Amino acid sequence: MTMQARDAYTTQIASFPFTCDEDHRTLLSPNGTWLAIGCGYSHDQTLEVVRQDGTRWVLQFSDYVHPEFMQDEHTPMGGLYPQQWTADEKYLFFSSHIHFSGGPTCCYYGIGNHGLFRLDLTSGAVSVILPLRGSPSGYLYAFSPGGRRLAYVADPPVILDLRTGELTPFQVGEVDIGNLTWSPDGRELAYAACRSTADYLKVERSMVRIYSLETGLSRTILELERIFIRIQSWDGDRQLRILLEDWETRDVSYLYYDWASGALITPTPTPTPTQ
């Protein structure tokens, strides 16, 4: 986002009549009618969802925390985060996130969120998409462009059609997966996969795969030994950024996967300015 676009976004947000003192995460609806604000990152946080005419819904973090993690009637550190609006602005998806530090193995893609919910902006009713978990391990997931589908890590991983409720599981083998990222057209799902050594201290092999909704199959576009691979979202040039981490040397490099051509591209070095 450019500085000009950021300033315009800030100005637009300021036009809403919200009461949140400290916003930690904001999400504007597609037509700019609604604003969702995760108020702070602390104990007993709230999510405020407000329309420009003053209509608002306020959700309490404590209502979306598994009893296992409540501490003397207070929530742990974390909060409720807006995740995705529907295109018609009838619903907001939001998540419950609890802060945990560290990871269980070297093949660690993050703790994820502990539940996913949908707020009906007309009635204020909340429905459960992914239920709360009573363990530190949360959900890793990604919405498809347009928000029709939700892919999330389960055993096996699943793609949920949010309109019909249809579930499409897909097999990944004996690996940990993360960094779920949809292609720009929503027809394919990229994900990183990793297998650790028996002691969980080193990466044995990691890879990037792409699952096709059309064929129901995954193809591997990159596979390396001893290197931990992470992926990020597709950029404006329809290329997937892939990060490579060598845990032994601590070297970090990256590649791009071009969705149109199917080629892996080494980034062009930035020229050194002449004196």
mmCIF file of C-alpha atoms in Angstrom:
data_model
loop_
_atom_site.group_PDB
_atom_site.id
_atom_site.type_symbol
_atom_site.label_atom_id
_atom_site.label_comp_id
_atom_site.label_asym_id
_atom_site.label_seq_id
_atom_site.Cartn_x
_atom_site.Cartn_y
_atom_site.Cartn_z
ATOM 1 C CA MET A 1 0.000 0.000 0.000
ATOM 2 C CA THR A 2 1.375 3.397 -1.005
ATOM 3 C CA MET A 3 1.587 6.261 1.480
ATOM 4 C CA GLN A 4 -1.196 8.078 -0.391
ATOM 5 C CA ALA A 5 -3.461 5.020 -0.261
ATOM 6 C CA ARG A 6 -2.633 4.524 3.421
ATOM 7 C CA ASP A 7 -3.546 8.134 4.218
ATOM 8 C CA ALA A 8 -6.834 7.765 2.313
ATOM 9 C CA TYR A 9 -7.624 4.553 4.213
ATOM 10 C CA THR A 10 -6.870 6.233 7.548
ATOM 11 C CA THR A 11 -9.138 9.154 6.657
ATOM 12 C CA GLN A 12 -11.951 6.780 5.664
ATOM 13 C CA ILE A 13 -11.654 4.817 8.903
ATOM 14 C CA ALA A 14 -11.737 8.026 10.954
ATOM 15 C CA SER A 15 -15.185 8.813 9.506
ATOM 16 C CA PHE A 16 -16.760 5.895 11.424
ATOM 17 C CA PRO A 17 -18.276 6.496 14.891
ATOM 18 C CA PHE A 18 -16.286 3.825 16.724
ATOM 19 C CA THR A 19 -15.471 3.925 20.443
ATOM 20 C CA CYS A 20 -12.398 1.690 20.449
ATOM 21 C CA ASP A 21 -9.481 3.433 22.201
ATOM 22 C CA GLU A 22 -6.696 1.262 20.799
ATOM 23 C CA ASP A 23 -7.217 -0.504 17.478
ATOM 24 C CA HIS A 24 -4.984 -3.489 16.876
ATOM 25 C CA ARG A 25 -6.472 -4.657 13.592
ATOM 26 C CA THR A 26 -9.052 -3.041 11.299
ATOM 27 C CA LEU A 27 -10.927 -4.327 8.258
ATOM 28 C CA LEU A 28 -13.130 -2.172 6.037
ATOM 29 C CA SER A 29 -16.051 -3.817 4.216
ATOM 30 C CA PRO A 30 -15.925 -4.047 0.391
ATOM 31 C CA ASN A 31 -18.236 -1.057 -0.171
ATOM 32 C CA GLY A 32 -16.885 0.944 2.752
ATOM 33 C CA THR A 33 -20.171 0.691 4.684
ATOM 34 C CA TRP A 34 -18.906 -1.215 7.730
ATOM 35 C CA LEU A 35 -15.691 -1.181 9.770
ATOM 36 C CA ALA A 36 -14.509 -3.975 12.071
ATOM 37 C CA ILE A 37 -11.936 -3.163 14.741
ATOM 38 C CA GLY A 38 -10.094 -5.535 17.043
ATOM 39 C CA CYS A 39 -9.731 -3.281 20.101
ATOM 40 C CA GLY A 40 -6.238 -3.731 21.494
ATOM 41 C CA TYR A 41 -4.183 -6.859 22.135
ATOM 42 C CA SER A 42 -4.671 -7.718 25.788
ATOM 43 C CA HIS A 43 -6.842 -9.559 28.293
ATOM 44 C CA ASP A 44 -10.631 -9.235 27.895
ATOM 45 C CA GLN A 45 -10.387 -7.582 24.476
ATOM 46 C CA THR A 46 -13.401 -6.727 22.279
ATOM 47 C CA LEU A 47 -14.270 -6.665 18.579
ATOM 48 C CA GLU A 48 -16.280 -3.621 17.498
ATOM 49 C CA VAL A 49 -18.226 -3.779 14.218
ATOM 50 C CA VAL A 50 -19.735 -0.422 13.277
ATOM 51 C CA ARG A 51 -21.661 1.009 10.345
ATOM 52 C CA GLN A 52 -21.377 4.639 9.263
ATOM 53 C CA ASP A 53 -24.911 5.367 10.508
ATOM 54 C CA GLY A 54 -23.892 4.318 14.032
ATOM 55 C CA THR A 55 -25.268 0.765 14.032
ATOM 56 C CA ARG A 56 -22.793 -1.402 15.920
ATOM 57 C CA TRP A 57 -22.128 -4.854 17.314
ATOM 58 C CA VAL A 58 -19.614 -5.364 20.133
ATOM 59 C CA LEU A 59 -18.300 -8.879 20.721
ATOM 60 C CA GLN A 60 -16.426 -9.940 23.859
ATOM 61 C CA PHE A 61 -13.229 -11.983 23.582
ATOM 62 C CA SER A 62 -14.207 -13.878 26.744
ATOM 63 C CA ASP A 63 -17.190 -15.397 24.894
ATOM 64 C CA TYR A 64 -14.846 -16.954 22.325
ATOM 65 C CA VAL A 65 -12.153 -18.502 24.541
ATOM 66 C CA HIS A 66 -12.163 -22.181 25.471
ATOM 67 C CA PRO A 67 -12.708 -22.634 29.263
ATOM 68 C CA GLU A 68 -9.318 -24.393 29.414
ATOM 69 C CA PHE A 69 -7.583 -21.042 28.861
ATOM 70 C CA MET A 70 -9.613 -18.740 31.118
ATOM 71 C CA GLN A 71 -7.591 -17.418 34.071
ATOM 72 C CA ASP A 72 -9.592 -16.272 37.130
ATOM 73 C CA GLU A 73 -12.461 -15.234 34.845
ATOM 74 C CA HIS A 74 -10.084 -13.274 32.587
ATOM 75 C CA THR A 75 -8.950 -14.210 29.105
ATOM 76 C CA PRO A 76 -5.345 -14.941 28.170
ATOM 77 C CA MET A 77 -3.441 -12.464 25.994
ATOM 78 C CA GLY A 78 -4.969 -12.347 22.529
ATOM 79 C CA GLY A 79 -8.129 -11.073 20.938
ATOM 80 C CA LEU A 80 -10.843 -11.241 18.301
ATOM 81 C CA TYR A 81 -9.695 -10.376 14.770
ATOM 82 C CA PRO A 82 -11.793 -9.509 11.709
ATOM 83 C CA GLN A 83 -10.837 -11.855 8.870
ATOM 84 C CA GLN A 84 -13.169 -11.622 5.852
ATOM 85 C CA TRP A 85 -16.304 -9.808 4.700
ATOM 86 C CA THR A 86 -18.761 -11.371 2.297
ATOM 87 C CA ALA A 87 -19.078 -9.412 -0.947
ATOM 88 C CA ASP A 88 -22.701 -8.502 -0.180
ATOM 89 C CA GLU A 89 -21.676 -7.157 3.260
ATOM 90 C CA LYS A 90 -24.200 -9.397 5.019
ATOM 91 C CA TYR A 91 -21.624 -11.269 7.088
ATOM 92 C CA LEU A 92 -18.248 -10.794 8.764
ATOM 93 C CA PHE A 93 -15.962 -13.713 9.550
ATOM 94 C CA PHE A 94 -13.819 -13.227 12.644
ATOM 95 C CA SER A 95 -11.355 -15.354 14.587
ATOM 96 C CA SER A 96 -10.341 -15.931 18.178
ATOM 97 C CA HIS A 97 -6.580 -15.783 18.697
ATOM 98 C CA ILE A 98 -4.575 -16.697 21.802
ATOM 99 C CA HIS A 99 -0.927 -15.773 22.156
ATOM 100 C CA PHE A 100 1.509 -18.657 22.641
ATOM 101 C CA SER A 101 5.270 -18.497 22.198
ATOM 102 C CA GLY A 102 7.488 -21.063 20.521
ATOM 103 C CA GLY A 103 6.779 -23.985 18.244
ATOM 104 C CA PRO A 104 6.692 -27.766 18.809
ATOM 105 C CA THR A 105 9.022 -28.730 15.945
ATOM 106 C CA CYS A 106 11.382 -27.204 13.403
ATOM 107 C CA CYS A 107 8.578 -27.565 10.822
ATOM 108 C CA TYR A 108 6.555 -24.780 12.417
ATOM 109 C CA TYR A 109 4.168 -22.572 10.444
ATOM 110 C CA GLY A 110 2.570 -20.772 13.372
ATOM 111 C CA ILE A 111 -0.020 -21.464 16.037
ATOM 112 C CA GLY A 112 -3.016 -20.324 14.003
ATOM 113 C CA ASN A 113 -6.357 -19.110 15.365
ATOM 114 C CA HIS A 114 -8.428 -20.962 17.943
ATOM 115 C CA GLY A 115 -11.800 -20.618 16.274
ATOM 116 C CA LEU A 116 -13.556 -19.044 13.304
ATOM 117 C CA PHE A 117 -17.017 -17.475 13.478
ATOM 118 C CA ARG A 118 -19.497 -15.613 11.274
ATOM 119 C CA LEU A 119 -21.420 -12.524 12.395
ATOM 120 C CA ASP A 120 -24.791 -11.761 10.765
ATOM 121 C CA LEU A 121 -24.714 -7.973 10.410
ATOM 122 C CA THR A 122 -28.516 -7.727 10.319
ATOM 123 C CA SER A 123 -29.403 -9.723 13.418
ATOM 124 C CA GLY A 124 -26.113 -9.871 15.336
ATOM 125 C CA ALA A 125 -26.319 -13.669 15.458
ATOM 126 C CA VAL A 126 -23.017 -15.520 15.470
ATOM 127 C CA SER A 127 -22.502 -18.974 13.953
ATOM 128 C CA VAL A 128 -19.537 -21.303 14.385
ATOM 129 C CA ILE A 129 -17.445 -22.162 11.314
ATOM 130 C CA LEU A 130 -14.491 -23.764 13.126
ATOM 131 C CA PRO A 131 -15.091 -24.561 16.831
ATOM 132 C CA LEU A 132 -12.870 -23.480 19.713
ATOM 133 C CA ARG A 133 -9.980 -25.744 20.579
ATOM 134 C CA GLY A 134 -8.790 -26.592 24.065
ATOM 135 C CA SER A 135 -5.169 -27.111 22.989
ATOM 136 C CA PRO A 136 -2.423 -24.622 22.033
ATOM 137 C CA SER A 137 -2.630 -25.738 18.409
ATOM 138 C CA GLY A 138 -5.070 -23.522 16.507
ATOM 139 C CA TYR A 139 -6.322 -23.488 12.926
ATOM 140 C CA LEU A 140 -4.227 -22.452 9.936
ATOM 141 C CA TYR A 141 -6.584 -21.384 7.146
ATOM 142 C CA ALA A 142 -7.063 -19.153 4.116
ATOM 143 C CA PHE A 143 -10.104 -17.674 2.365
ATOM 144 C CA SER A 144 -10.241 -17.910 -1.422
ATOM 145 C CA PRO A 145 -10.469 -14.687 -3.469
ATOM 146 C CA GLY A 146 -14.065 -13.506 -3.159
ATOM 147 C CA GLY A 147 -14.498 -15.516 0.042
ATOM 148 C CA ARG A 148 -16.425 -18.479 -1.382
ATOM 149 C CA ARG A 149 -14.115 -21.178 -0.005
ATOM 150 C CA LEU A 150 -12.109 -21.738 3.147
ATOM 151 C CA ALA A 151 -9.090 -24.044 3.195
ATOM 152 C CA TYR A 152 -7.845 -25.155 6.605
ATOM 153 C CA VAL A 153 -5.340 -27.571 8.100
ATOM 154 C CA ALA A 154 -6.966 -30.692 9.539
ATOM 155 C CA ASP A 155 -6.217 -34.408 9.216
ATOM 156 C CA PRO A 156 -6.502 -34.494 6.253
ATOM 157 C CA PRO A 157 -6.644 -30.794 5.196
ATOM 158 C CA VAL A 158 -10.053 -29.628 4.016
ATOM 159 C CA ILE A 159 -11.588 -27.100 1.622
ATOM 160 C CA LEU A 160 -15.003 -25.898 2.823
ATOM 161 C CA ASP A 161 -17.481 -24.332 0.398
ATOM 162 C CA LEU A 162 -19.016 -21.592 2.554
ATOM 163 C CA ARG A 163 -22.138 -21.365 0.357
ATOM 164 C CA THR A 164 -23.077 -25.043 0.190
ATOM 165 C CA GLY A 165 -21.255 -26.491 3.213
ATOM 166 C CA GLU A 166 -19.549 -29.085 0.993
ATOM 167 C CA LEU A 167 -16.258 -30.409 2.399
ATOM 168 C CA THR A 168 -13.422 -31.476 0.082
ATOM 169 C CA PRO A 169 -10.543 -33.211 1.930
ATOM 170 C CA PHE A 170 -7.201 -33.646 0.183
ATOM 171 C CA GLN A 171 -4.242 -35.850 1.073
ATOM 172 C CA VAL A 172 -0.758 -34.428 1.766
ATOM 173 C CA GLY A 173 1.103 -37.449 3.207
ATOM 174 C CA GLU A 174 3.224 -37.607 6.374
ATOM 175 C CA VAL A 175 4.183 -33.931 6.492
ATOM 176 C CA ASP A 176 3.299 -30.777 8.395
ATOM 177 C CA ILE A 177 1.709 -28.108 6.220
ATOM 178 C CA GLY A 178 1.095 -24.366 6.455
ATOM 179 C CA ASN A 179 1.100 -21.051 4.596
ATOM 180 C CA LEU A 180 -2.105 -21.880 2.727
ATOM 181 C CA THR A 181 -2.404 -19.400 -0.162
ATOM 182 C CA TRP A 182 -4.970 -19.313 -2.968
ATOM 183 C CA SER A 183 -4.098 -18.529 -6.575
ATOM 184 C CA PRO A 184 -5.478 -15.227 -7.955
ATOM 185 C CA ASP A 185 -8.352 -17.009 -9.753
ATOM 186 C CA GLY A 186 -9.280 -19.177 -6.752
ATOM 187 C CA ARG A 187 -8.860 -22.429 -8.679
ATOM 188 C CA GLU A 188 -5.675 -23.608 -6.979
ATOM 189 C CA LEU A 189 -4.334 -23.673 -3.436
ATOM 190 C CA ALA A 190 -0.607 -23.365 -2.736
ATOM 191 C CA TYR A 191 0.790 -24.708 0.531
ATOM 192 C CA ALA A 192 4.161 -25.364 2.121
ATOM 193 C CA ALA A 193 4.930 -28.834 3.494
ATOM 194 C CA CYS A 194 7.742 -30.031 5.756
ATOM 195 C CA ARG A 195 9.032 -33.282 7.229
ATOM 196 C CA SER A 196 11.359 -33.140 10.256
ATOM 197 C CA THR A 197 13.992 -35.603 11.425
ATOM 198 C CA ALA A 198 13.030 -38.202 14.041
ATOM 199 C CA ASP A 199 14.143 -35.930 16.908
ATOM 200 C CA TYR A 200 12.127 -32.974 15.495
ATOM 201 C CA LEU A 201 15.222 -30.774 15.681
ATOM 202 C CA LYS A 202 16.083 -30.498 11.983
ATOM 203 C CA VAL A 203 14.304 -30.236 8.678
ATOM 204 C CA GLU A 204 14.637 -33.428 6.671
ATOM 205 C CA ARG A 205 12.816 -32.175 3.578
ATOM 206 C CA SER A 206 10.414 -29.389 2.713
ATOM 207 C CA MET A 207 8.466 -28.442 -0.391
ATOM 208 C CA VAL A 208 5.853 -26.242 -2.019
ATOM 209 C CA ARG A 209 2.814 -27.935 -3.532
ATOM 210 C CA ILE A 210 -0.217 -26.663 -5.415
ATOM 211 C CA TYR A 211 -3.605 -28.373 -5.148
ATOM 212 C CA SER A 212 -6.017 -28.067 -8.080
ATOM 213 C CA LEU A 213 -9.769 -27.897 -7.432
ATOM 214 C CA GLU A 214 -10.362 -29.080 -10.992
ATOM 215 C CA THR A 215 -8.267 -32.276 -10.854
ATOM 216 C CA GLY A 216 -8.302 -32.939 -7.102
ATOM 217 C CA LEU A 217 -4.542 -33.519 -7.239
ATOM 218 C CA SER A 218 -1.464 -31.756 -5.883
ATOM 219 C CA ARG A 219 1.733 -31.093 -7.812
ATOM 220 C CA THR A 220 5.117 -30.300 -6.272
ATOM 221 C CA ILE A 221 6.791 -27.180 -7.690
ATOM 222 C CA LEU A 222 9.814 -27.126 -5.363
ATOM 223 C CA GLU A 223 11.404 -29.663 -3.002
ATOM 224 C CA LEU A 224 14.630 -29.292 -0.999
ATOM 225 C CA GLU A 225 16.540 -31.164 1.717
ATOM 226 C CA ARG A 226 17.487 -29.487 5.045
ATOM 227 C CA ILE A 227 15.904 -26.186 3.930
ATOM 228 C CA PHE A 228 12.738 -24.852 5.544
ATOM 229 C CA ILE A 229 10.418 -23.364 2.926
ATOM 230 C CA ARG A 230 7.749 -20.764 3.618
ATOM 231 C CA ILE A 231 5.430 -19.144 1.101
ATOM 232 C CA GLN A 232 3.667 -15.803 1.024
ATOM 233 C CA SER A 233 0.737 -14.420 -0.925
ATOM 234 C CA TRP A 234 0.594 -13.835 -4.667
ATOM 235 C CA ASP A 235 1.718 -10.331 -5.630
ATOM 236 C CA GLY A 236 0.378 -7.968 -8.279
ATOM 237 C CA ASP A 237 2.464 -9.708 -10.946
ATOM 238 C CA ARG A 238 0.726 -13.024 -10.173
ATOM 239 C CA GLN A 239 3.892 -14.484 -8.713
ATOM 240 C CA LEU A 240 4.167 -16.486 -5.509
ATOM 241 C CA ARG A 241 7.001 -15.427 -3.199
ATOM 242 C CA ILE A 242 8.853 -18.407 -1.683
ATOM 243 C CA LEU A 243 11.232 -17.970 1.270
ATOM 244 C CA LEU A 244 14.083 -20.444 1.813
ATOM 245 C CA GLU A 245 15.685 -20.755 5.275
ATOM 246 C CA ASP A 246 18.844 -22.792 5.888
ATOM 247 C CA TRP A 247 18.721 -23.555 9.603
ATOM 248 C CA GLU A 248 22.374 -24.629 9.728
ATOM 249 C CA THR A 249 23.903 -21.550 8.114
ATOM 250 C CA ARG A 250 21.028 -19.153 8.959
ATOM 251 C CA ASP A 251 21.020 -18.021 5.337
ATOM 252 C CA VAL A 252 17.731 -16.730 3.926
ATOM 253 C CA SER A 253 16.950 -16.438 0.212
ATOM 254 C CA TYR A 254 13.839 -16.432 -1.921
ATOM 255 C CA LEU A 255 12.358 -17.436 -5.274
ATOM 256 C CA TYR A 256 9.216 -16.551 -7.220
ATOM 257 C CA TYR A 257 6.798 -18.981 -8.824
ATOM 258 C CA ASP A 258 5.089 -17.488 -11.879
ATOM 259 C CA TRP A 259 1.492 -18.723 -11.951
ATOM 260 C CA ALA A 260 1.005 -18.072 -15.685
ATOM 261 C CA SER A 261 4.127 -19.856 -16.972
ATOM 262 C CA GLY A 262 4.704 -22.355 -14.160
ATOM 263 C CA ALA A 263 8.364 -21.291 -13.907
ATOM 264 C CA LEU A 264 10.490 -20.685 -10.801
ATOM 265 C CA ILE A 265 12.275 -17.340 -11.055
ATOM 266 C CA THR A 266 15.317 -16.084 -9.187
ATOM 267 C CA PRO A 267 14.810 -12.432 -8.216
ATOM 268 C CA THR A 268 16.899 -9.862 -10.018
ATOM 269 C CA PRO A 269 19.373 -8.234 -7.615
ATOM 270 C CA THR A 270 18.826 -4.563 -6.891
ATOM 271 C CA PRO A 271 21.609 -2.586 -8.643
ATOM 272 C CA THR A 272 24.173 -1.003 -6.339
ATOM 273 C CA PRO A 273 24.093 2.811 -6.674
ATOM 274 C CA THR A 274 27.233 4.249 -8.240
ATOM 275 C CA GLN A 275 29.185 6.913 -6.387
#
